[in-house]
Every structure is written in structure tokens, then in C-alpha cells.
mmCIF file of C-alpha atoms and ligand atoms in Angstrom:
data_model
loop_
_atom_site.group_PDB
_atom_site.id
_atom_site.type_symbol
_atom_site.label_atom_id
_atom_site.label_comp_id
_atom_site.label_asym_id
_atom_site.label_seq_id
_atom_site.Cartn_x
_atom_site.Cartn_y
_atom_site.Cartn_z
ATOM 1 C CA UNK A 55 14.593 -24.218 13.031
ATOM 2 C CA UNK A 56 11.752 -26.319 14.501
ATOM 3 C CA UNK A 57 10.375 -23.282 16.340
ATOM 4 C CA UNK A 58 10.333 -21.374 13.055
ATOM 5 C CA UNK A 59 8.587 -24.272 11.291
ATOM 6 C CA UNK A 60 6.031 -24.572 14.103
ATOM 7 C CA UNK A 61 5.380 -20.813 13.978
ATOM 8 C CA UNK A 62 4.795 -20.970 10.184
ATOM 9 C CA UNK A 63 2.403 -23.920 10.579
ATOM 10 C CA UNK A 64 0.528 -22.202 13.434
ATOM 11 C CA UNK A 65 0.191 -18.950 11.499
ATOM 12 C CA UNK A 66 -1.490 -20.907 8.661
ATOM 13 C CA UNK A 67 -3.768 -22.757 11.127
ATOM 14 C CA UNK A 68 -4.835 -19.403 12.617
ATOM 15 C CA UNK A 69 -5.832 -18.030 9.213
ATOM 16 C CA UNK A 70 -7.418 -21.100 7.627
ATOM 17 C CA UNK A 71 -10.482 -22.462 9.411
ATOM 18 C CA UNK A 72 -10.289 -25.550 7.143
ATOM 19 C CA UNK A 73 -6.858 -26.587 8.489
ATOM 20 C CA UNK A 74 -7.364 -29.373 11.060
ATOM 21 C CA UNK A 75 -3.804 -30.169 12.136
ATOM 22 C CA UNK A 76 -0.195 -29.140 11.634
ATOM 23 C CA UNK A 77 0.388 -32.488 9.870
ATOM 24 C CA UNK A 78 -2.304 -31.660 7.349
ATOM 25 C CA UNK A 79 -0.739 -28.265 6.633
ATOM 26 C CA UNK A 80 2.765 -29.731 6.419
ATOM 27 C CA UNK A 81 1.907 -32.551 3.999
ATOM 28 C CA UNK A 82 -1.036 -31.249 2.010
ATOM 29 C CA UNK A 83 -0.802 -27.460 1.675
ATOM 30 C CA UNK A 84 0.778 -26.462 -1.635
ATOM 31 C CA UNK A 85 1.280 -22.856 -0.441
ATOM 32 C CA UNK A 86 3.311 -24.085 2.525
ATOM 33 C CA UNK A 87 5.459 -26.283 0.235
ATOM 34 C CA UNK A 88 6.046 -23.421 -2.184
ATOM 35 C CA UNK A 89 7.163 -21.056 0.590
ATOM 36 C CA UNK A 90 9.546 -23.697 2.011
ATOM 37 C CA UNK A 91 11.066 -24.228 -1.443
ATOM 38 C CA UNK A 92 11.353 -20.455 -1.832
ATOM 39 C CA UNK A 93 13.366 -20.226 1.428
ATOM 40 C CA UNK A 94 15.872 -22.775 0.057
ATOM 41 C CA UNK A 95 16.000 -21.139 -3.363
ATOM 42 C CA UNK A 96 16.456 -17.696 -1.809
ATOM 43 C CA UNK A 97 19.472 -18.946 0.164
ATOM 44 C CA UNK A 98 21.148 -20.134 -3.052
ATOM 45 C CA UNK A 99 20.178 -16.893 -4.810
ATOM 46 C CA UNK A 100 21.764 -14.802 -2.072
ATOM 47 C CA UNK A 101 24.928 -16.895 -2.215
ATOM 48 C CA UNK A 102 25.344 -16.343 -5.947
ATOM 49 C CA UNK A 103 24.026 -19.762 -7.117
ATOM 50 C CA UNK A 104 21.376 -18.260 -9.359
ATOM 51 C CA UNK A 105 20.918 -21.324 -11.568
ATOM 52 C CA UNK A 106 20.311 -23.708 -8.640
ATOM 53 C CA UNK A 107 17.982 -21.106 -7.128
ATOM 54 C CA UNK A 108 15.899 -20.916 -10.329
ATOM 55 C CA UNK A 109 15.947 -24.706 -10.646
ATOM 56 C CA UNK A 110 14.468 -25.138 -7.139
ATOM 57 C CA UNK A 111 11.913 -22.425 -7.820
ATOM 58 C CA UNK A 112 10.822 -23.977 -11.144
ATOM 59 C CA UNK A 113 10.598 -27.442 -9.579
ATOM 60 C CA UNK A 114 8.320 -26.015 -6.887
ATOM 61 C CA UNK A 115 6.254 -24.356 -9.608
ATOM 62 C CA UNK A 116 5.731 -27.713 -11.394
ATOM 63 C CA UNK A 117 4.655 -29.344 -8.140
ATOM 64 C CA UNK A 118 2.464 -26.572 -6.707
ATOM 65 C CA UNK A 119 1.503 -24.195 -9.527
ATOM 66 C CA UNK A 120 3.022 -21.358 -7.483
ATOM 67 C CA UNK A 121 5.950 -19.448 -8.975
ATOM 68 C CA UNK A 122 8.022 -17.449 -6.500
ATOM 69 C CA UNK A 123 11.167 -15.877 -7.900
ATOM 70 C CA UNK A 124 14.103 -16.713 -5.599
ATOM 71 C CA UNK A 125 15.159 -13.051 -5.629
ATOM 72 C CA UNK A 126 11.931 -11.923 -3.916
ATOM 73 C CA UNK A 127 12.138 -10.872 -0.254
ATOM 74 C CA UNK A 128 9.495 -12.537 1.903
ATOM 75 C CA UNK A 129 8.920 -12.036 5.637
ATOM 76 C CA UNK A 130 7.579 -14.456 8.242
ATOM 77 C CA UNK A 131 4.216 -16.207 8.084
ATOM 78 C CA UNK A 132 3.320 -15.867 4.388
ATOM 79 C CA UNK A 133 0.198 -17.948 3.735
ATOM 80 C CA UNK A 134 -0.651 -18.764 0.115
ATOM 81 C CA UNK A 135 -4.118 -20.323 0.243
ATOM 82 C CA UNK A 136 -5.002 -22.790 -2.563
ATOM 83 C CA UNK A 137 -2.098 -21.326 -4.447
ATOM 84 C CA UNK A 138 -2.492 -22.399 -8.050
ATOM 85 C CA UNK A 139 -1.525 -19.618 -10.468
ATOM 86 C CA UNK A 140 0.258 -17.373 -7.951
ATOM 87 C CA UNK A 141 3.228 -15.465 -9.411
ATOM 88 C CA UNK A 142 5.636 -13.426 -7.264
ATOM 89 C CA UNK A 143 8.225 -11.378 -9.169
ATOM 90 C CA UNK A 144 11.943 -10.960 -8.547
ATOM 91 C CA UNK A 145 11.936 -7.545 -6.829
ATOM 92 C CA UNK A 146 8.769 -8.126 -4.803
ATOM 93 C CA UNK A 147 9.006 -7.476 -1.057
ATOM 94 C CA UNK A 148 6.460 -9.027 1.288
ATOM 95 C CA UNK A 149 6.192 -8.151 4.994
ATOM 96 C CA UNK A 150 5.159 -10.463 7.834
ATOM 97 C CA UNK A 151 1.930 -12.457 8.062
ATOM 98 C CA UNK A 152 0.581 -11.691 4.595
ATOM 99 C CA UNK A 153 -2.069 -13.821 2.904
ATOM 100 C CA UNK A 154 -2.365 -14.421 -0.832
ATOM 101 C CA UNK A 155 -5.106 -16.416 -2.526
ATOM 102 C CA UNK A 156 -5.015 -18.346 -5.799
ATOM 103 C CA UNK A 157 -4.137 -16.587 -9.062
ATOM 104 C CA UNK A 158 -2.579 -13.541 -7.424
ATOM 105 C CA UNK A 159 0.145 -11.795 -9.423
ATOM 106 C CA UNK A 160 2.668 -9.546 -7.730
ATOM 107 C CA UNK A 161 4.284 -8.349 -10.921
ATOM 108 C CA UNK A 162 5.586 -5.502 -13.029
ATOM 109 C CA UNK A 163 3.821 -3.476 -15.705
ATOM 110 C CA UNK A 164 6.615 -4.152 -18.186
ATOM 111 C CA UNK A 165 7.573 -0.454 -18.186
ATOM 112 C CA UNK A 166 10.013 -0.324 -15.263
ATOM 113 C CA UNK A 167 13.640 -1.390 -14.859
ATOM 114 C CA UNK A 168 15.303 -2.403 -11.569
ATOM 115 C CA UNK A 169 12.721 -2.457 -8.761
ATOM 116 C CA UNK A 170 9.602 -3.202 -10.791
ATOM 117 C CA UNK A 171 7.426 -5.298 -8.484
ATOM 118 C CA UNK A 172 5.309 -4.219 -5.490
ATOM 119 C CA UNK A 173 6.148 -4.022 -1.804
ATOM 120 C CA UNK A 174 3.535 -5.394 0.586
ATOM 121 C CA UNK A 175 3.564 -4.247 4.218
ATOM 122 C CA UNK A 176 2.685 -6.492 7.169
ATOM 123 C CA UNK A 177 -0.663 -8.338 7.455
ATOM 124 C CA UNK A 178 -1.678 -7.542 3.869
ATOM 125 C CA UNK A 179 -4.371 -9.718 2.255
ATOM 126 C CA UNK A 180 -4.557 -10.047 -1.533
ATOM 127 C CA UNK A 181 -7.762 -11.707 -2.757
ATOM 128 C CA UNK A 182 -8.028 -14.384 -5.426
ATOM 129 C CA UNK A 183 -7.213 -13.303 -8.969
ATOM 130 C CA UNK A 184 -5.960 -9.862 -7.915
ATOM 131 C CA UNK A 185 -3.057 -8.328 -9.830
ATOM 132 C CA UNK A 186 -0.748 -5.875 -8.095
ATOM 133 C CA UNK A 187 1.477 -4.381 -10.779
ATOM 134 C CA UNK A 188 4.315 -1.908 -10.299
ATOM 135 C CA UNK A 189 6.986 -0.829 -7.797
ATOM 136 C CA UNK A 190 4.703 0.870 -5.242
ATOM 137 C CA UNK A 191 3.751 0.099 -1.655
ATOM 138 C CA UNK A 192 0.662 -1.600 -0.317
ATOM 139 C CA UNK A 193 0.468 -0.426 3.302
ATOM 140 C CA UNK A 194 0.203 -2.511 6.475
ATOM 141 C CA UNK A 195 -3.133 -4.290 7.065
ATOM 142 C CA UNK A 196 -4.405 -3.341 3.590
ATOM 143 C CA UNK A 197 -6.904 -5.624 1.821
ATOM 144 C CA UNK A 198 -6.940 -6.043 -1.943
ATOM 145 C CA UNK A 199 -10.274 -7.428 -3.127
ATOM 146 C CA UNK A 200 -10.644 -10.525 -5.268
ATOM 147 C CA UNK A 201 -10.263 -9.636 -8.946
ATOM 148 C CA UNK A 202 -8.798 -6.156 -8.348
ATOM 149 C CA UNK A 203 -6.047 -4.719 -10.538
ATOM 150 C CA UNK A 204 -3.909 -2.428 -8.381
ATOM 151 C CA UNK A 205 -1.729 0.049 -10.282
ATOM 152 C CA UNK A 206 -1.075 2.606 -7.558
ATOM 153 C CA UNK A 207 -0.099 2.851 -3.915
ATOM 154 C CA UNK A 208 -2.628 1.571 -1.349
ATOM 155 C CA UNK A 209 -2.506 3.277 2.084
ATOM 156 C CA UNK A 210 -2.281 1.321 5.331
ATOM 157 C CA UNK A 211 -5.555 -0.171 6.673
ATOM 158 C CA UNK A 212 -7.293 0.438 3.334
ATOM 159 C CA UNK A 213 -9.477 -1.825 1.189
ATOM 160 C CA UNK A 214 -8.906 -1.530 -2.570
ATOM 161 C CA UNK A 215 -11.398 -2.980 -5.057
ATOM 162 C CA UNK A 216 -12.072 -2.976 -8.795
ATOM 163 C CA UNK A 217 -10.266 -2.474 -12.080
ATOM 164 C CA UNK A 218 -8.274 -0.285 -11.847
ATOM 165 C CA UNK A 219 -8.437 -0.567 -8.069
ATOM 166 C CA UNK A 220 -9.742 2.307 -5.972
ATOM 167 C CA UNK A 221 -9.750 2.675 -2.203
ATOM 168 C CA UNK A 222 -13.277 2.090 -0.857
ATOM 169 C CA UNK A 223 -12.560 1.831 2.863
ATOM 170 C CA UNK A 224 -9.898 3.150 5.255
ATOM 171 C CA UNK A 225 -10.161 1.607 8.725
ATOM 172 C CA UNK A 226 -13.616 0.380 7.677
ATOM 173 C CA UNK A 227 -14.852 3.911 6.825
ATOM 174 C CA UNK A 228 -15.795 5.053 3.303
ATOM 175 C CA UNK A 229 -13.263 7.722 2.222
ATOM 176 C CA UNK A 230 -15.983 10.103 0.936
ATOM 177 C CA UNK A 231 -17.722 10.015 4.311
ATOM 178 C CA UNK A 232 -14.583 11.208 6.063
ATOM 179 C CA UNK A 233 -15.125 14.854 7.127
ATOM 180 C CA UNK A 234 -13.322 16.874 4.486
ATOM 181 C CA UNK A 235 -15.490 20.046 4.899
ATOM 182 C CA UNK A 236 -14.638 20.943 8.449
ATOM 183 C CA UNK A 237 -10.962 20.152 8.361
ATOM 184 C CA UNK A 238 -9.010 23.436 8.680
ATOM 185 C CA UNK A 239 -7.227 24.183 5.415
ATOM 186 C CA UNK A 240 -4.094 26.291 6.104
ATOM 187 C CA UNK A 241 -3.989 27.720 2.551
ATOM 188 C CA UNK A 242 -7.565 29.009 2.616
ATOM 189 C CA UNK A 243 -7.020 30.329 6.160
ATOM 190 C CA UNK A 244 -4.032 32.360 4.910
ATOM 191 C CA UNK A 245 -6.051 33.636 1.921
ATOM 192 C CA UNK A 246 -8.817 34.790 4.302
ATOM 193 C CA UNK A 247 -6.260 36.655 6.419
ATOM 194 C CA UNK A 248 -4.814 38.395 3.309
ATOM 195 C CA UNK A 249 -8.315 39.313 2.088
ATOM 196 C CA UNK A 250 -9.116 40.914 5.468
ATOM 197 C CA UNK A 251 -5.861 42.931 5.347
ATOM 198 C CA UNK A 252 -6.619 44.116 1.762
ATOM 199 C CA UNK A 253 -10.126 45.264 2.789
ATOM 200 C CA UNK A 254 -8.668 47.132 5.733
ATOM 201 C CA UNK A 255 -6.101 48.882 3.502
ATOM 202 C CA UNK A 256 -8.752 49.704 0.892
ATOM 203 C CA UNK A 257 -10.981 51.319 3.536
ATOM 204 C CA UNK A 258 -8.091 53.419 4.872
ATOM 205 C CA UNK A 259 -7.034 54.462 1.355
ATOM 206 C CA UNK A 260 -10.584 55.541 0.482
ATOM 207 C CA UNK A 261 -10.787 57.576 3.709
ATOM 208 C CA UNK A 262 -7.460 59.284 2.908
ATOM 209 C CA UNK A 263 -8.558 60.019 -0.663
ATOM 210 C CA UNK A 264 -11.798 61.604 0.586
ATOM 211 C CA UNK A 265 -9.846 63.686 3.113
ATOM 212 C CA UNK A 266 -7.433 64.830 0.394
ATOM 213 C CA UNK A 267 -10.278 65.756 -1.992
ATOM 214 C CA UNK A 268 -12.002 67.762 0.728
ATOM 215 C CA UNK A 269 -8.815 69.667 1.555
ATOM 216 C CA UNK A 270 -8.193 70.492 -2.110
ATOM 217 C CA UNK A 271 -11.701 71.956 -2.309
ATOM 218 C CA UNK A 272 -11.136 73.947 0.904
ATOM 219 C CA UNK A 273 -7.462 75.162 1.126
ATOM 220 C CA UNK A 274 -8.109 77.030 4.417
ATOM 221 C CA UNK A 275 -9.134 73.758 6.032
ATOM 222 C CA UNK A 276 -5.924 72.157 4.728
ATOM 223 C CA UNK A 277 -3.866 74.948 6.346
ATOM 224 C CA UNK A 278 -5.714 74.485 9.633
ATOM 225 C CA UNK A 279 -5.095 70.726 9.428
ATOM 226 C CA UNK A 280 -1.403 71.396 8.816
HETATM 227 C C1 COA B 339 -12.508 -6.805 -0.236
HETATM 228 C C2 COA B 339 -12.766 -7.802 0.876
HETATM 229 C C3 COA B 339 -11.477 -8.196 1.541
HETATM 230 C C4 COA B 339 -13.693 -7.155 1.920
HETATM 231 O O1 COA B 339 -13.014 -6.072 2.554
HETATM 232 P P1 COA B 339 -13.784 -5.070 3.524
HETATM 233 O O2 COA B 339 -12.809 -3.999 3.954
HETATM 234 O O3 COA B 339 -14.442 -5.854 4.612
HETATM 235 O O4 COA B 339 -14.814 -4.405 2.566
HETATM 236 P P2 COA B 339 -16.422 -4.526 2.497
HETATM 237 O O5 COA B 339 -16.885 -5.950 2.494
HETATM 238 O O6 COA B 339 -16.983 -3.601 3.538
HETATM 239 O O7 COA B 339 -16.696 -3.934 1.046
HETATM 240 C C5 COA B 339 -16.343 -2.625 0.707
HETATM 241 C C6 COA B 339 -16.935 -2.295 -0.645
HETATM 242 O O8 COA B 339 -16.216 -3.031 -1.640
HETATM 243 C C7 COA B 339 -17.091 -3.857 -2.411
HETATM 244 N N1 COA B 339 -16.366 -5.094 -2.706
HETATM 245 C C8 COA B 339 -15.996 -6.045 -1.823
HETATM 246 N N2 COA B 339 -15.328 -7.017 -2.466
HETATM 247 C C9 COA B 339 -15.271 -6.659 -3.762
HETATM 248 C C10 COA B 339 -14.701 -7.263 -4.913
HETATM 249 N N3 COA B 339 -14.035 -8.418 -4.838
HETATM 250 N N4 COA B 339 -14.791 -6.607 -6.094
HETATM 251 C C11 COA B 339 -15.462 -5.425 -6.182
HETATM 252 N N5 COA B 339 -16.031 -4.810 -5.112
HETATM 253 C C12 COA B 339 -15.933 -5.429 -3.927
HETATM 254 C C13 COA B 339 -18.315 -4.061 -1.505
HETATM 255 O O9 COA B 339 -19.453 -4.351 -2.260
HETATM 256 C C14 COA B 339 -18.388 -2.721 -0.805
HETATM 257 O O10 COA B 339 -18.997 -1.789 -1.691
HETATM 258 P P3 COA B 339 -19.785 -0.462 -1.169
HETATM 259 O O11 COA B 339 -18.721 0.546 -0.808
HETATM 260 O O12 COA B 339 -20.575 -0.016 -2.354
HETATM 261 O O13 COA B 339 -20.606 -0.860 0.012
HETATM 262 C C15 COA B 339 -13.485 -9.060 0.343
HETATM 263 O O14 COA B 339 -14.714 -8.700 -0.277
HETATM 264 C C16 COA B 339 -12.646 -9.824 -0.678
HETATM 265 O O15 COA B 339 -12.635 -9.537 -1.864
HETATM 266 N N6 COA B 339 -11.926 -10.839 -0.161
HETATM 267 C C17 COA B 339 -11.118 -11.697 -0.975
HETATM 268 C C18 COA B 339 -11.191 -13.066 -0.378
HETATM 269 C C19 COA B 339 -10.816 -14.147 -1.369
HETATM 270 O O16 COA B 339 -10.136 -13.932 -2.345
HETATM 271 N N7 COA B 339 -11.258 -15.342 -1.074
HETATM 272 C C20 COA B 339 -10.955 -16.469 -1.878
HETATM 273 C C21 COA B 339 -11.160 -17.684 -1.037
HETATM 274 S S1 COA B 339 -10.956 -19.100 -1.990
#
């Protein structure tokens, strides 16, 4: 248990240059407190004590301003920086070592039933004020910019910005500068092959037609051909 606690504290220290000691993180970081309360609440939730689970979660919300539904599934090393205003919905799934800033919502659009909240991969960063709404996946190492509203899947290693969010970088490269002209397209290759075959057939047909016309004009030649 202590190893796990130490690992959580260290993962926050690694990501926050303002954190000076483990003690500081343990006693003063609201995000750390909220995640610890979530772990307790989640245990009760999983063991069928839904009311106690919600009670712990709401108590943590009053103290930290961070609301994490006890039904959410959260991996190791979640860091909620500053925290105030963060909302994490019931069917949200969060991978390992993700970072969320203040005012992030991982929510639903209000249109879905069942799984209605997003799934974040590992090492995902969601910037302050960003809203990620719907039951889609945000891939590993993706970055959601501050203030973005994400309504659709974000691929791994991508940066999504704006409202509604669009992908502006994949592995640090602008998507429109990726070479889409010289990539072999199997459909157009097949069409080219079919066009070549049609031209070949057309040429042969024309030659046969000419031959036939000539032989009709000159029946003796046709006999000699036969
Ligand atoms: C998006 C972010 C993670 C940078 O990611 P990145 O992959 O390094 O992307 P870049 O800085 O190269 O920017 C990519 C493009 O997105 C734009 N962009 C970056 N952040 C943006 C934002 N929040 N909103 C709109 N556009 C943004 C850039 O201007 C750039 O535009 P361009 O394609 O015209 O050049 C960062 O800008 C961000 O928003 N971080 C959030 C941090 C935060 O919330 N901090 C709070 C601390 S209290």
C-alpha cells in the first residue's frame, strides 16, 4: 500500500514542477485528495454499497471541488492539477498516468444510454476547461488543448484543439502535411488496371471489325483466309 502511495506521489512530482516535496503533495494537493477518496468510494461501489460510495464522492467534491463518480474506472497515476470544477462521469475509463487540469469535464452528451462517457488511453493530457463528451476513445499519449470541446474519437499521439475539436498534430506533424499524394491507393491502382484491359480489348475489337469489313468487301480474300 505504501509503495502504491509513494508511486502516486512521485508521479505527481514528476509532472508538476511546482511540487517541492511528497509531504506538500500529500497534504496540500486537492487532486491527490480527490483521487484517494475516489479509490475508497470505488471500492464501496464495486461491493454494492452505492449510497456510501456516493456519500464519499460528494464529501470529496465539497472539500476539493472535484467530482469523480465512484463508478468510473481510473488507472494508476492520475494527476488532477488545480482541480476545481473537474467532473468525471460514471462510465468514464481513464488509463495510466493521465493528467487533467481544472474545469475538465469527462461527460456524456445527454443522448446516450449505458456507456455514455469517454475512455482515455494511457498518458493522455486534457487541458484546462476542455470538455470531452461521449462514449468514444481518446488514444494513448493524446493531448486535448485547453478550452477544446471533443465530440469524436482522438487517435493516439494526436493533439486536438478548438470547438468542436479537430486534430492539428499527430506525432508533432500537421495532418495536412502528411504525404497523402504519393501513398499508393489500391482502389485507383485496380481502376487503372481495368482501364488498361478495356483499352486493349477495344483495340483488338476494332482490328477484328476492320478485318471483317474488308473480307465482306472482298469475298475471295475471305475464302483464302479460311
Ligand atoms: C495543445 C497543447 C497541449 C500543445 O500541444 P502541442 O501538440 O505541443 O501543439 P502545438 O503547441 O504545436 O500547437 C498546435 C496547434 O494548435 C494550436 N493550439 C495550441 N493550443 C491551443 C488551444 N488551447 N486552443 C486552440 N488552439 C491551440 C497552436 O496555435 C498550433 O496551431 P497551428 O497548427 O496553427 O500552428 C497546449 O497548447 C495546451 O493547450 N495545453 C493545455 C495546458 C493547460 O491546460 N494548462 C493549464 C495550466 S494551469
